[in-house]
Amino acid sequence: MCGFRLVQIVGRSCIIQNVRAYQKMSCDTINPHVVKLQYAVRGPIVLRALELEKEISQGSKKRFDKIIRCNIGDCHASGQRPISFIREVLCATTNTQIMDTNLVQDDAKLRARRFLDSCGGSVGVYSQSTGVEVVREDVAQYIEQRDQLSANPQNIFLSNGASEAVKSILQLISTGEDGSRRSGVMVPIPQYPLYSATNAEYNAYQIDYYLDESNGWDLSIEQLEEALNKCKDKCIPRALVVINPGNPTGQLLSKDTITSVLKFAYKHNLVVLADEVYQHNIYAPDTGFTSFKRALHDIRGRISTELQLASFMSCSKGYMGECGLRGGYCELVNFPEDVQQQLYKSLSARLCSSLLGQLTMDVVVNPPKPHEPSYNSFMEEKSSVLEELKQKAELTTKSLNSLQGFSCNPITGAMYAFPRIDLPKKAIEIAKSKGMQPDFMYCLELLEEYGVCVVPGSGFGQVPGTWHFRT
Amino acid sequence: MCGFRLVQIVGRSCIIQNVRAYQKMSCDTINPHVVKLQYAVRGPIVLRALELEKEISQGSKKRFDKIIRCNIGDCHASGQRPISFIREVLCATTNTQIMDTNLVQDDAKLRARRFLDSCGGSVGVYSQSTGVEVVREDVAQYIEQRDQLSANPQNIFLSNGASEAVKSILQLISTGEDGSRRSGVMVPIPQYPLYSATNAEYNAYQIDYYLDESNGWDLSIEQLEEALNKCKDKCIPRALVVINPGNPTGQLLSKDTITSVLKFAYKHNLVVLADEVYQHNIYAPDTGFTSFKRALHDIRGRISTELQLASFMSCSKGYMGECGLRGGYCELVNFPEDVQQQLYKSLSARLCSSLLGQLTMDVVVNPPKPHEPSYNSFMEEKSSVLEELKQKAELTTKSLNSLQGFSCNPITGAMYAFPRIDLPKKAIEIAKSKGMQPDFMYCLELLEEYGVCVVPGSGFGQVPGTWHFRT
């Protein structure tokens, strides 16, 4: 914006001075991928909930006293109590004077001491970019016990929650060009919007595949093939994201399904991103959690030593729910050495993830053992949280299905329900006349009228013409 | 890679089966910007130091017992003790049972309680994407007291160290295209390599400007103009990075210099990124720290209400040195509302920064007050650390300048020296014959022979034909 300003009128002639205005950034001049990025879990409904909370705290009268936040898997915010053992270790590590008291158990002190010894005596140091070595060793042991397969600490890196690890892998495979060279990333619909947000951020082409609501949100290979076929000319498909147990859909995949998914990925040269952060949240009576790594190994043959797999875990979910501490890890399977080095190099510019997040992850993968003093209380607290989540899952499904116009698949894993709502034709028309998605309008009214904050299905994706919300 | 495999020979005819090999990722197929990214502070010299440490721990005999790590501003790793008050607040917040004991002072409990009240009672919750509200309020108050200017918590966001905030701003302004639409970012040489790494990551065009070693690493406007002119046809210049006090150069900018820099940025439509993380590390006898915000305000006129400025602060440096806790903040000045919303939206996909990092930042900006019980001990610990750093700065400069072939500017701020080394012609020839940069070879020999780990100047940038290292 160059302009001219009339500065002085002398007789009949004007003295005009060239005035160059400072050009501020605008949404047209900043990174277009940032503008495109959407993240519904923190979208307009949640911002409105924040406003309402402020209004209530300032004395404004509503039909409710407080907002019930069902928008996000934020366990402690929903009243879940932290696991004492985790907090004992954290407090002894941050303030070593606690070690000289009886305020924390000996096994908590032991973990605090071991962690401090491995990082030079203070949580105030930078760790290696991939994380403190003993934590990566403990993660490897945890995976070995879970899968009965060897795991190498060199193939594990620690991150600020699982989100940071997911982003770093998606960044690694995004080639960011338009047209035929652009990377394609297959993402389930409905999905956790971190994936769509990150694909927008790194300009990857998102290939949506639908989960089958009529079949307990199952994942069908036909659907994967169909989705892939549709967009082969728009990108180079490079990765396949699977969330197991599902978010927002709450389903647990069977080992057979996982095996088929892995074979599909192998056939099409895809890297598999297995979001397994809900691996402790299993409510199905007879089925346990099978990791993608275990299923891959059991296929045997070249696929098991070739297919590239990244598995993500977090300390924000499960029985611990320590979202705010930002602990997570990623295990890389069959990644070429040089690519892995490139990834680790890219992590180094952020120096390291939070050391207390790393420590929390350490306690999760190395909990008290049967002979240790905290074992009984730890197991009691853990079971109690998981039992409560299971009851909530059953109650939620039952209540939703008893309501007219609602239908909800059984929740066999994770922490969410994603019920379908049959909206009357008239409601859909009103929403459209207001320029809103019908499920968005429904969620907004639920918030304004009852103070309940849930996220509309459109933020996660849904079959066109169907409406849902996540709670 | 499609191939054919001979599977069976039947008589004279061959049955050939189509075998498609799985295509693994390679450095040729992953994100080229990740491949380009370099981060010297964690580069090959540091990796070699890690190897040497491992060899020593496994009993291998060297001329030294341990590696002296001078590669990174990692205060606690260099023996600096954490500030007790920070650790008291952290431990009371993670384990609220501590509140019922006399292990921590009442003012530490007060801060722990206030923080917990503002985030629902547990550090295990997600905060708002921009950070816990009371912390942003405390940061605003800190800035108000520092600058005697108002500050708005809405314009402040909290981050995992300052690095994450820097990356988010550079990402925001990077338009990522090649050719004439690509964003240009002006970066001082020598620089902290986070900037070059992030510019590579987001495909911004880096415009190097040299600091004047012969004039105490001062920043000259002529040099800025010259650097900008050289590359106007290669990019759209969008941002100017200034590090004050300097890293790796250890100089403190005068208010006059800052004023000229701001005017230069205004003239050329640049956003200013002021890396002010060393604002507590000032060793110049008569000069105090002037923030970019304060200097901008004092210019008055349109520039003060228009020029866009982002200022970064961290709890990893200063007297606290809590690198591992990953606390930081960024204040935005004159950012358009809609652009700020885009930035905050992009932060939301990573949910929030570490709550204990946020809490540490809170204690740094809201330290004990004179009437509070921890005040005296806090001030003693703080002064003692800063005094020790000052002495180290003087001793380092003096020792380096007393050595033949070394010259080092006075360190007036930050935590580093960036001495120049005159390498003999023969050494330069040997380095070249080995395919190494001469300063890289020097640093590698310093490590192999004496166990001292410093970073070669080539990682930070230097005038061609001059050689340095950062310590």
Tab-separated table of C-alpha atoms in Angstrom, chain A residues 17-268:
chain	number	residue	atom	x	y	z
A	17	GLN	CA	4.470	13.958	-0.057
A	18	ASN	CA	4.994	10.304	-0.724
A	19	VAL	CA	3.780	8.413	2.333
A	20	ARG	CA	4.481	4.722	2.419
A	21	ALA	CA	2.249	3.055	4.962
A	22	TYR	CA	3.667	0.088	6.892
A	23	GLN	CA	2.184	-3.086	5.492
A	24	LYS	CA	0.872	-5.230	8.300
A	25	MET	CA	0.484	-8.958	7.960
A	26	SER	CA	-2.975	-10.078	6.965
A	27	CYS	CA	-4.638	-13.445	6.529
A	28	ASP	CA	-3.860	-13.059	2.831
A	29	THR	CA	-0.124	-12.694	3.331
A	30	ILE	CA	0.579	-15.250	6.068
A	31	ASN	CA	1.177	-18.964	5.627
A	32	PRO	CA	-1.890	-20.276	3.754
A	33	HIS	CA	-1.546	-23.696	5.368
A	34	VAL	CA	-1.918	-22.147	8.814
A	35	VAL	CA	-5.073	-20.390	7.612
A	36	LYS	CA	-6.432	-23.691	6.291
A	37	LEU	CA	-5.752	-25.616	9.513
A	38	GLN	CA	-8.831	-26.440	11.620
A	39	TYR	CA	-8.939	-28.045	15.046
A	40	ALA	CA	-12.501	-28.670	16.147
A	41	VAL	CA	-11.767	-29.953	19.656
A	42	ARG	CA	-10.758	-26.375	20.438
A	43	GLY	CA	-13.073	-24.700	17.951
A	44	PRO	CA	-15.918	-22.145	18.229
A	45	ILE	CA	-18.111	-24.256	20.549
A	46	VAL	CA	-15.276	-24.492	23.062
A	47	LEU	CA	-14.513	-20.783	22.761
A	48	ARG	CA	-18.203	-20.049	23.438
A	49	ALA	CA	-18.039	-22.342	26.490
A	50	LEU	CA	-15.090	-20.289	27.766
A	51	GLU	CA	-17.101	-17.084	27.319
A	52	LEU	CA	-20.067	-18.573	29.168
A	53	GLU	CA	-17.790	-19.619	32.029
A	54	LYS	CA	-16.501	-16.071	32.263
A	55	GLU	CA	-20.042	-14.668	32.215
A	56	ILE	CA	-21.069	-17.035	35.028
A	57	SER	CA	-18.034	-16.085	37.103
A	58	GLN	CA	-18.967	-12.431	36.625
A	59	GLY	CA	-22.438	-13.088	38.065
A	60	SER	CA	-24.485	-13.535	34.894
A	61	LYS	CA	-27.541	-15.778	35.495
A	62	LYS	CA	-27.878	-18.898	33.364
A	63	ARG	CA	-30.030	-22.023	33.531
A	64	PHE	CA	-26.922	-23.843	34.798
A	65	ASP	CA	-24.203	-23.093	37.361
A	66	LYS	CA	-21.250	-24.398	35.418
A	67	ILE	CA	-20.228	-25.755	32.055
A	68	ILE	CA	-19.957	-29.533	31.839
A	69	ARG	CA	-16.952	-30.067	29.605
A	70	CYS	CA	-17.342	-33.157	27.495
A	71	ASN	CA	-15.394	-31.700	24.586
A	72	ILE	CA	-11.977	-33.098	25.282
A	73	GLY	CA	-10.346	-36.161	26.832
A	74	ASP	CA	-9.224	-34.127	29.808
A	75	CYS	CA	-9.503	-36.661	32.622
A	76	HIS	CA	-8.500	-34.603	35.642
A	77	ALA	CA	-10.737	-31.737	34.502
A	78	SER	CA	-13.624	-34.215	34.650
A	79	GLY	CA	-12.814	-35.055	38.253
A	80	GLN	CA	-10.543	-38.090	37.790
A	81	ARG	CA	-7.908	-38.128	40.523
A	82	PRO	CA	-4.208	-38.322	39.650
A	83	ILE	CA	-2.406	-41.567	40.494
A	84	SER	CA	-0.523	-40.877	43.750
A	85	PHE	CA	2.595	-42.798	42.784
A	86	ILE	CA	3.145	-40.645	39.686
A	87	ARG	CA	2.847	-37.503	41.771
A	88	GLU	CA	5.171	-38.836	44.472
A	89	VAL	CA	7.888	-39.459	41.905
A	90	LEU	CA	7.377	-36.023	40.346
A	91	CYS	CA	7.583	-34.211	43.656
A	92	ALA	CA	10.696	-36.065	44.822
A	93	THR	CA	12.417	-35.336	41.514
A	94	THR	CA	11.658	-31.628	41.481
A	95	ASN	CA	12.607	-31.114	45.135
A	96	THR	CA	15.192	-33.632	46.284
A	97	GLN	CA	14.741	-32.620	49.939
A	98	ILE	CA	11.635	-34.795	49.832
A	99	MET	CA	13.976	-37.786	49.554
A	100	ASP	CA	14.959	-37.272	53.195
A	101	THR	CA	11.350	-37.479	54.422
A	102	ASN	CA	8.711	-40.178	54.726
A	103	LEU	CA	6.290	-38.260	52.537
A	104	VAL	CA	6.908	-40.506	49.585
A	105	GLN	CA	7.491	-44.252	49.403
A	106	ASP	CA	10.894	-45.789	48.788
A	107	ASP	CA	9.986	-47.083	45.347
A	108	ALA	CA	8.997	-43.544	44.317
A	109	LYS	CA	12.368	-42.279	45.601
A	110	LEU	CA	14.115	-45.032	43.668
A	111	ARG	CA	12.544	-43.943	40.384
A	112	ALA	CA	13.268	-40.273	41.114
A	113	ARG	CA	16.901	-41.068	41.917
A	114	ARG	CA	17.405	-43.249	38.845
A	115	PHE	CA	15.971	-40.555	36.589
A	116	LEU	CA	18.096	-37.816	38.173
A	117	ASP	CA	21.229	-39.957	37.943
A	118	SER	CA	20.643	-40.411	34.250
A	119	CYS	CA	20.221	-36.703	33.557
A	120	GLY	CA	22.985	-35.131	35.586
A	121	GLY	CA	21.112	-34.593	38.853
A	122	SER	CA	18.501	-32.021	37.844
A	123	VAL	CA	15.262	-31.994	35.821
A	124	GLY	CA	16.440	-28.542	34.749
A	125	VAL	CA	18.850	-29.940	32.141
A	126	TYR	CA	18.245	-30.557	28.474
A	127	SER	CA	18.064	-34.258	27.680
A	128	GLN	CA	19.116	-35.816	24.390
A	129	SER	CA	16.673	-34.708	21.681
A	130	THR	CA	15.134	-38.176	21.634
A	131	GLY	CA	14.772	-38.226	25.413
A	132	VAL	CA	16.509	-39.434	28.575
A	133	GLU	CA	18.192	-42.769	27.961
A	134	VAL	CA	16.780	-44.699	30.940
A	135	VAL	CA	13.249	-43.682	29.981
A	136	ARG	CA	13.731	-44.977	26.455
A	137	GLU	CA	15.123	-48.188	27.946
A	138	ASP	CA	12.073	-48.511	30.182
A	139	VAL	CA	9.746	-47.854	27.249
A	140	ALA	CA	11.537	-50.602	25.302
A	141	GLN	CA	11.058	-53.033	28.202
A	142	TYR	CA	7.384	-52.100	28.475
A	143	ILE	CA	6.887	-52.828	24.780
A	144	GLU	CA	8.798	-56.097	25.109
A	145	GLN	CA	6.520	-57.221	27.914
A	146	ARG	CA	3.385	-56.046	26.116
A	147	ASP	CA	4.201	-57.670	22.782
A	148	GLN	CA	6.642	-60.429	23.758
A	149	LEU	CA	8.928	-58.995	21.103
A	150	SER	CA	12.255	-57.250	21.357
A	151	ALA	CA	12.350	-53.439	21.256
A	152	ASN	CA	15.358	-51.171	20.813
A	153	PRO	CA	15.627	-47.892	22.795
A	154	GLN	CA	17.360	-46.379	19.737
A	155	ASN	CA	14.097	-46.701	17.816
A	156	ILE	CA	12.117	-44.867	20.480
A	157	PHE	CA	11.862	-41.125	20.963
A	158	LEU	CA	10.047	-39.154	23.650
A	159	SER	CA	7.768	-36.243	22.872
A	160	ASN	CA	5.528	-33.550	24.361
A	161	GLY	CA	2.422	-35.732	24.419
A	162	ALA	CA	1.785	-38.054	21.494
A	163	SER	CA	0.703	-35.030	19.407
A	164	GLU	CA	4.231	-33.751	18.904
A	165	ALA	CA	5.428	-37.178	17.766
A	166	VAL	CA	2.518	-37.532	15.329
A	167	LYS	CA	3.262	-34.103	13.901
A	168	SER	CA	6.951	-34.884	13.458
A	169	ILE	CA	6.215	-38.072	11.493
A	170	LEU	CA	3.602	-36.376	9.305
A	171	GLN	CA	6.045	-33.545	8.677
A	172	LEU	CA	8.744	-36.051	7.718
A	173	ILE	CA	6.613	-37.677	5.025
A	174	SER	CA	5.014	-34.498	3.680
A	175	THR	CA	6.677	-33.377	0.489
A	176	GLY	CA	4.512	-30.314	0.411
A	177	GLU	CA	4.355	-29.685	-3.341
A	178	ASP	CA	1.147	-29.314	-5.234
A	179	GLY	CA	0.019	-31.693	-7.924
A	180	SER	CA	1.370	-35.112	-8.560
A	181	ARG	CA	4.280	-34.942	-6.117
A	182	ARG	CA	2.206	-34.106	-3.061
A	183	SER	CA	2.102	-36.677	-0.258
A	184	GLY	CA	-1.187	-38.377	0.467
A	185	VAL	CA	-2.127	-39.390	4.006
A	186	MET	CA	-5.048	-41.768	4.604
A	187	VAL	CA	-7.081	-40.754	7.639
A	188	PRO	CA	-10.164	-42.440	9.116
A	189	ILE	CA	-13.456	-40.579	9.105
A	190	PRO	CA	-14.488	-39.863	11.792
A	191	GLN	CA	-10.966	-38.961	12.934
A	192	TYR	CA	-9.174	-37.125	15.706
A	193	PRO	CA	-8.685	-33.662	14.154
A	194	LEU	CA	-4.968	-33.494	14.983
A	195	TYR	CA	-4.530	-35.444	11.736
A	196	SER	CA	-6.496	-33.137	9.463
A	197	ALA	CA	-4.937	-30.096	11.160
A	198	THR	CA	-1.407	-31.416	10.667
A	199	ASN	CA	-2.067	-32.445	7.066
A	200	ALA	CA	-3.259	-28.898	6.393
A	201	GLU	CA	-0.211	-27.498	8.182
A	202	TYR	CA	2.226	-29.502	6.073
A	203	ASN	CA	0.159	-29.387	2.896
A	204	ALA	CA	-0.338	-33.130	2.651
A	205	TYR	CA	-3.303	-34.371	0.641
A	206	GLN	CA	-5.731	-36.033	3.012
A	207	ILE	CA	-7.333	-39.228	1.762
A	208	ASP	CA	-10.466	-39.838	3.837
A	209	TYR	CA	-11.640	-43.390	4.425
A	210	TYR	CA	-14.914	-44.027	6.210
A	211	LEU	CA	-15.310	-46.289	9.224
A	212	ASP	CA	-18.435	-48.450	9.093
A	213	GLU	CA	-20.913	-47.138	11.670
A	214	SER	CA	-23.364	-49.929	10.908
A	215	ASN	CA	-20.698	-52.450	11.877
A	216	GLY	CA	-19.400	-51.064	15.184
A	217	TRP	CA	-17.187	-48.491	13.399
A	218	ASP	CA	-15.157	-51.302	11.870
A	219	LEU	CA	-12.465	-50.660	9.300
A	220	SER	CA	-12.968	-52.425	5.965
A	221	ILE	CA	-10.250	-53.041	3.409
A	222	GLU	CA	-12.743	-52.443	0.570
A	223	GLN	CA	-13.280	-48.950	1.918
A	224	LEU	CA	-9.496	-48.384	2.106
A	225	GLU	CA	-9.038	-49.573	-1.507
A	226	GLU	CA	-11.922	-47.427	-2.710
A	227	ALA	CA	-10.638	-44.309	-0.946
A	228	LEU	CA	-7.132	-44.837	-2.299
A	229	ASN	CA	-8.297	-45.443	-5.861
A	230	LYS	CA	-10.270	-42.224	-5.914
A	231	CYS	CA	-7.266	-39.986	-5.418
A	232	LYS	CA	-4.307	-41.737	-6.962
A	233	ASP	CA	-3.912	-39.000	-9.544
A	234	LYS	CA	-4.012	-36.243	-6.922
A	235	CYS	CA	-1.057	-37.286	-4.781
A	236	ILE	CA	1.480	-39.982	-3.970
A	237	PRO	CA	-0.125	-41.953	-1.137
A	238	ARG	CA	2.531	-42.267	1.570
A	239	ALA	CA	0.915	-42.979	4.904
A	240	LEU	CA	-2.059	-44.585	6.572
A	241	VAL	CA	-3.286	-43.415	9.963
A	242	VAL	CA	-5.171	-45.863	12.168
A	243	ILE	CA	-6.481	-44.972	15.626
A	244	ASN	CA	-6.917	-48.021	17.834
A	245	PRO	CA	-8.844	-47.948	20.129
A	246	GLY	CA	-10.744	-45.402	18.084
A	247	ASN	CA	-11.095	-41.690	18.729
A	248	PRO	CA	-13.840	-40.416	18.542
A	249	THR	CA	-15.488	-43.740	17.775
A	250	GLY	CA	-14.481	-45.826	20.791
A	251	GLN	CA	-14.035	-49.130	18.968
A	252	LEU	CA	-11.302	-51.722	19.413
A	253	LEU	CA	-9.922	-53.354	16.253
A	254	SER	CA	-9.513	-57.115	16.104
A	255	LYS	CA	-6.158	-58.678	15.305
A	256	ASP	CA	-7.566	-59.921	11.984
A	257	THR	CA	-8.549	-56.414	10.959
A	258	ILE	CA	-5.128	-55.047	11.937
A	259	THR	CA	-3.454	-57.793	9.890
A	260	SER	CA	-5.510	-56.911	6.816
A	261	VAL	CA	-4.752	-53.226	7.270
A	262	LEU	CA	-1.014	-53.943	7.455
A	263	LYS	CA	-1.153	-56.033	4.275
A	264	PHE	CA	-3.035	-53.253	2.531
A	265	ALA	CA	-0.368	-50.742	3.597
A	266	TYR	CA	2.405	-53.035	2.408
A	267	LYS	CA	0.766	-53.489	-0.963
A	268	HIS	CA	0.535	-49.734	-1.441
